[in-house]
Coordinates of C-alpha atoms in Angstrom, one line a residue:
M1101 CA -23.1 -105.7 28.2
L1102 CA -20.4 -108.5 27.7
N1103 CA -20.6 -111.5 30.1
H1104 CA -17.6 -112.4 32.1
A1105 CA -16.3 -115.1 29.9
C1106 CA -16.7 -112.8 26.7
K1107 CA -14.5 -110.2 28.6
L1108 CA -11.7 -112.8 29.6
L1109 CA -11.6 -114.3 25.7
L1110 CA -11.1 -110.8 24.4
M1111 CA -8.5 -109.8 26.7
I1112 CA -6.7 -113.1 25.6
A1113 CA -7.2 -112.4 22.2
L1114 CA -6.5 -109.2 21.6
P1115 CA -3.0 -107.3 21.8
L1116 CA -3.5 -104.2 23.9
P1117 CA -3.2 -101.5 21.4
L1118 CA -5.9 -103.0 19.5
M1119 CA -8.0 -103.4 22.5
A1120 CA -7.7 -99.9 23.4
G1121 CA -9.1 -98.8 19.9
V1122 CA -12.2 -100.5 20.0
K1123 CA -15.7 -98.6 20.6
A1124 CA -18.2 -99.2 22.9
D1125 CA -20.9 -100.0 20.0
E1126 CA -18.7 -102.4 18.3
L1127 CA -18.6 -104.5 21.4
G1128 CA -22.5 -104.4 21.5
Q1129 CA -23.3 -102.2 23.9
D1130 CA -25.0 -99.2 22.2
G1131 CA -24.9 -99.7 18.5
A1132 CA -28.4 -100.3 16.8
H1133 CA -26.9 -102.8 14.3
R1134 CA -26.3 -104.8 17.4
H1135 CA -30.0 -105.5 18.4
H1136 CA -32.3 -108.4 17.7
P1137 CA -35.5 -108.2 16.0
L1138 CA -38.1 -107.4 18.6
Q1139 CA -40.1 -110.7 18.2
D1140 CA -36.8 -112.8 18.5
Q1141 CA -35.2 -111.0 21.5
L1142 CA -36.0 -113.3 24.5
L1143 CA -35.8 -116.4 22.2
H1144 CA -32.2 -115.5 20.9
E1145 CA -31.6 -114.3 24.6
K1146 CA -32.6 -117.5 26.3
F1147 CA -30.5 -119.6 23.5
Y1148 CA -27.0 -117.5 23.6
S1149 CA -27.0 -117.1 27.4
S1150 CA -26.9 -120.7 27.9
W1151 CA -24.6 -121.9 24.7
H1152 CA -21.2 -122.9 25.4
M1153 CA -18.3 -123.3 22.9
P1154 CA -18.6 -127.1 21.0
D1155 CA -14.7 -127.2 21.1
N1156 CA -14.3 -126.2 24.5
P1157 CA -17.4 -126.4 26.6
V1158 CA -16.7 -124.8 29.9
L1159 CA -16.3 -121.2 27.5
S1160 CA -19.6 -119.3 27.0
C1161 CA -20.2 -118.5 23.3
C1162 CA -21.1 -115.0 24.8
N1163 CA -24.7 -113.4 24.6
S1164 CA -26.7 -111.5 22.1
A1165 CA -23.6 -108.6 21.9
D1166 CA -21.6 -111.4 20.2
C1167 CA -24.5 -113.6 18.6
Y1168 CA -26.9 -113.3 15.6
P1169 CA -28.9 -114.9 13.2
T1170 CA -27.1 -115.3 10.0
E1171 CA -26.8 -116.3 6.2
V1172 CA -24.3 -118.9 4.9
R1173 CA -22.5 -119.7 1.8
Y1174 CA -21.2 -123.1 1.0
V1175 CA -17.7 -123.3 -0.9
D1176 CA -16.2 -126.2 -1.7
G1177 CA -18.1 -128.1 1.2
R1178 CA -16.8 -125.5 3.9
I1179 CA -19.5 -123.1 5.6
F1180 CA -18.9 -119.4 5.6
A1181 CA -21.0 -117.2 7.7
R1182 CA -22.0 -113.5 7.1
R1183 CA -20.1 -111.3 9.6
R1184 CA -23.0 -108.6 10.6
E1185 CA -20.5 -105.7 11.0
D1186 CA -19.0 -105.9 7.7
G1187 CA -20.9 -108.1 5.5
K1188 CA -17.7 -110.7 5.1
Y1189 CA -18.6 -114.1 4.7
I1190 CA -16.1 -115.7 7.2
L1191 CA -15.1 -119.2 7.4
I1192 CA -16.7 -121.4 10.1
P1193 CA -14.0 -123.9 11.5
S1194 CA -15.8 -127.5 11.7
Q1195 CA -15.0 -127.6 15.6
K1196 CA -17.3 -124.6 16.2
V1197 CA -20.4 -126.1 14.8
E1198 CA -22.9 -127.0 17.3
R1199 CA -23.8 -130.5 17.0
N1200 CA -25.6 -131.1 20.3
R1201 CA -28.3 -129.0 20.8
D1202 CA -31.1 -127.4 18.6
N1203 CA -31.0 -123.8 17.8
P1204 CA -34.3 -121.7 18.7
D1205 CA -35.7 -120.9 15.3
G1206 CA -34.6 -123.1 12.6
R1207 CA -32.0 -120.2 11.5
N1208 CA -28.2 -120.1 11.3
H1209 CA -26.6 -118.2 14.2
L1210 CA -23.0 -117.0 14.6
C1211 CA -21.3 -115.9 17.6
A1212 CA -18.0 -113.9 16.9
P1213 CA -16.6 -110.8 17.7
P1214 CA -16.6 -107.8 15.6
P1215 CA -13.8 -107.8 12.9
S1216 CA -12.1 -104.3 14.6
A1217 CA -11.6 -106.9 17.9
S1218 CA -9.5 -109.2 16.3
L1219 CA -6.6 -109.5 14.0
V1220 CA -8.2 -112.7 12.3
D1221 CA -11.6 -114.0 11.6
T1222 CA -12.8 -115.1 15.1
V1223 CA -15.7 -117.8 15.7
Y1224 CA -16.9 -118.5 19.1
C1225 CA -19.8 -120.5 18.0
F1226 CA -21.9 -121.5 14.8
A1227 CA -25.3 -123.2 14.9
L1228 CA -26.7 -124.4 11.1
G1229 CA -30.2 -123.8 10.7
G1230 CA -32.8 -126.1 9.0
A1231 CA -33.9 -123.7 6.3
T1232 CA -30.5 -123.2 4.5

């Protein structure tokens, strides 16, 4: 289930007609693609539940419905992270990169809505792993 801050963010960021077309599983409530490996679930949940946006610390990065380990690519000094729903590599704005806390497992982590939930490639938070 999305937390209150995520619901507010989606309500602000989405036009109403688009919001009406978003399926429950795309928001992470039921779809199997939204689940974390069992061995990482508790570790990630603890990390995500206390993570706040680097550029707006009063807002949550959301939760395990929006956050997940990911792969990255570097292009011309910029970071692109792989969105899990469609495999697209999206640009990570520098202000969304976490610099004040370590991630739980040394992997890259992305918090972003599914592509159907936004007209633009939105990033809530990103943590760069040590093994990239």
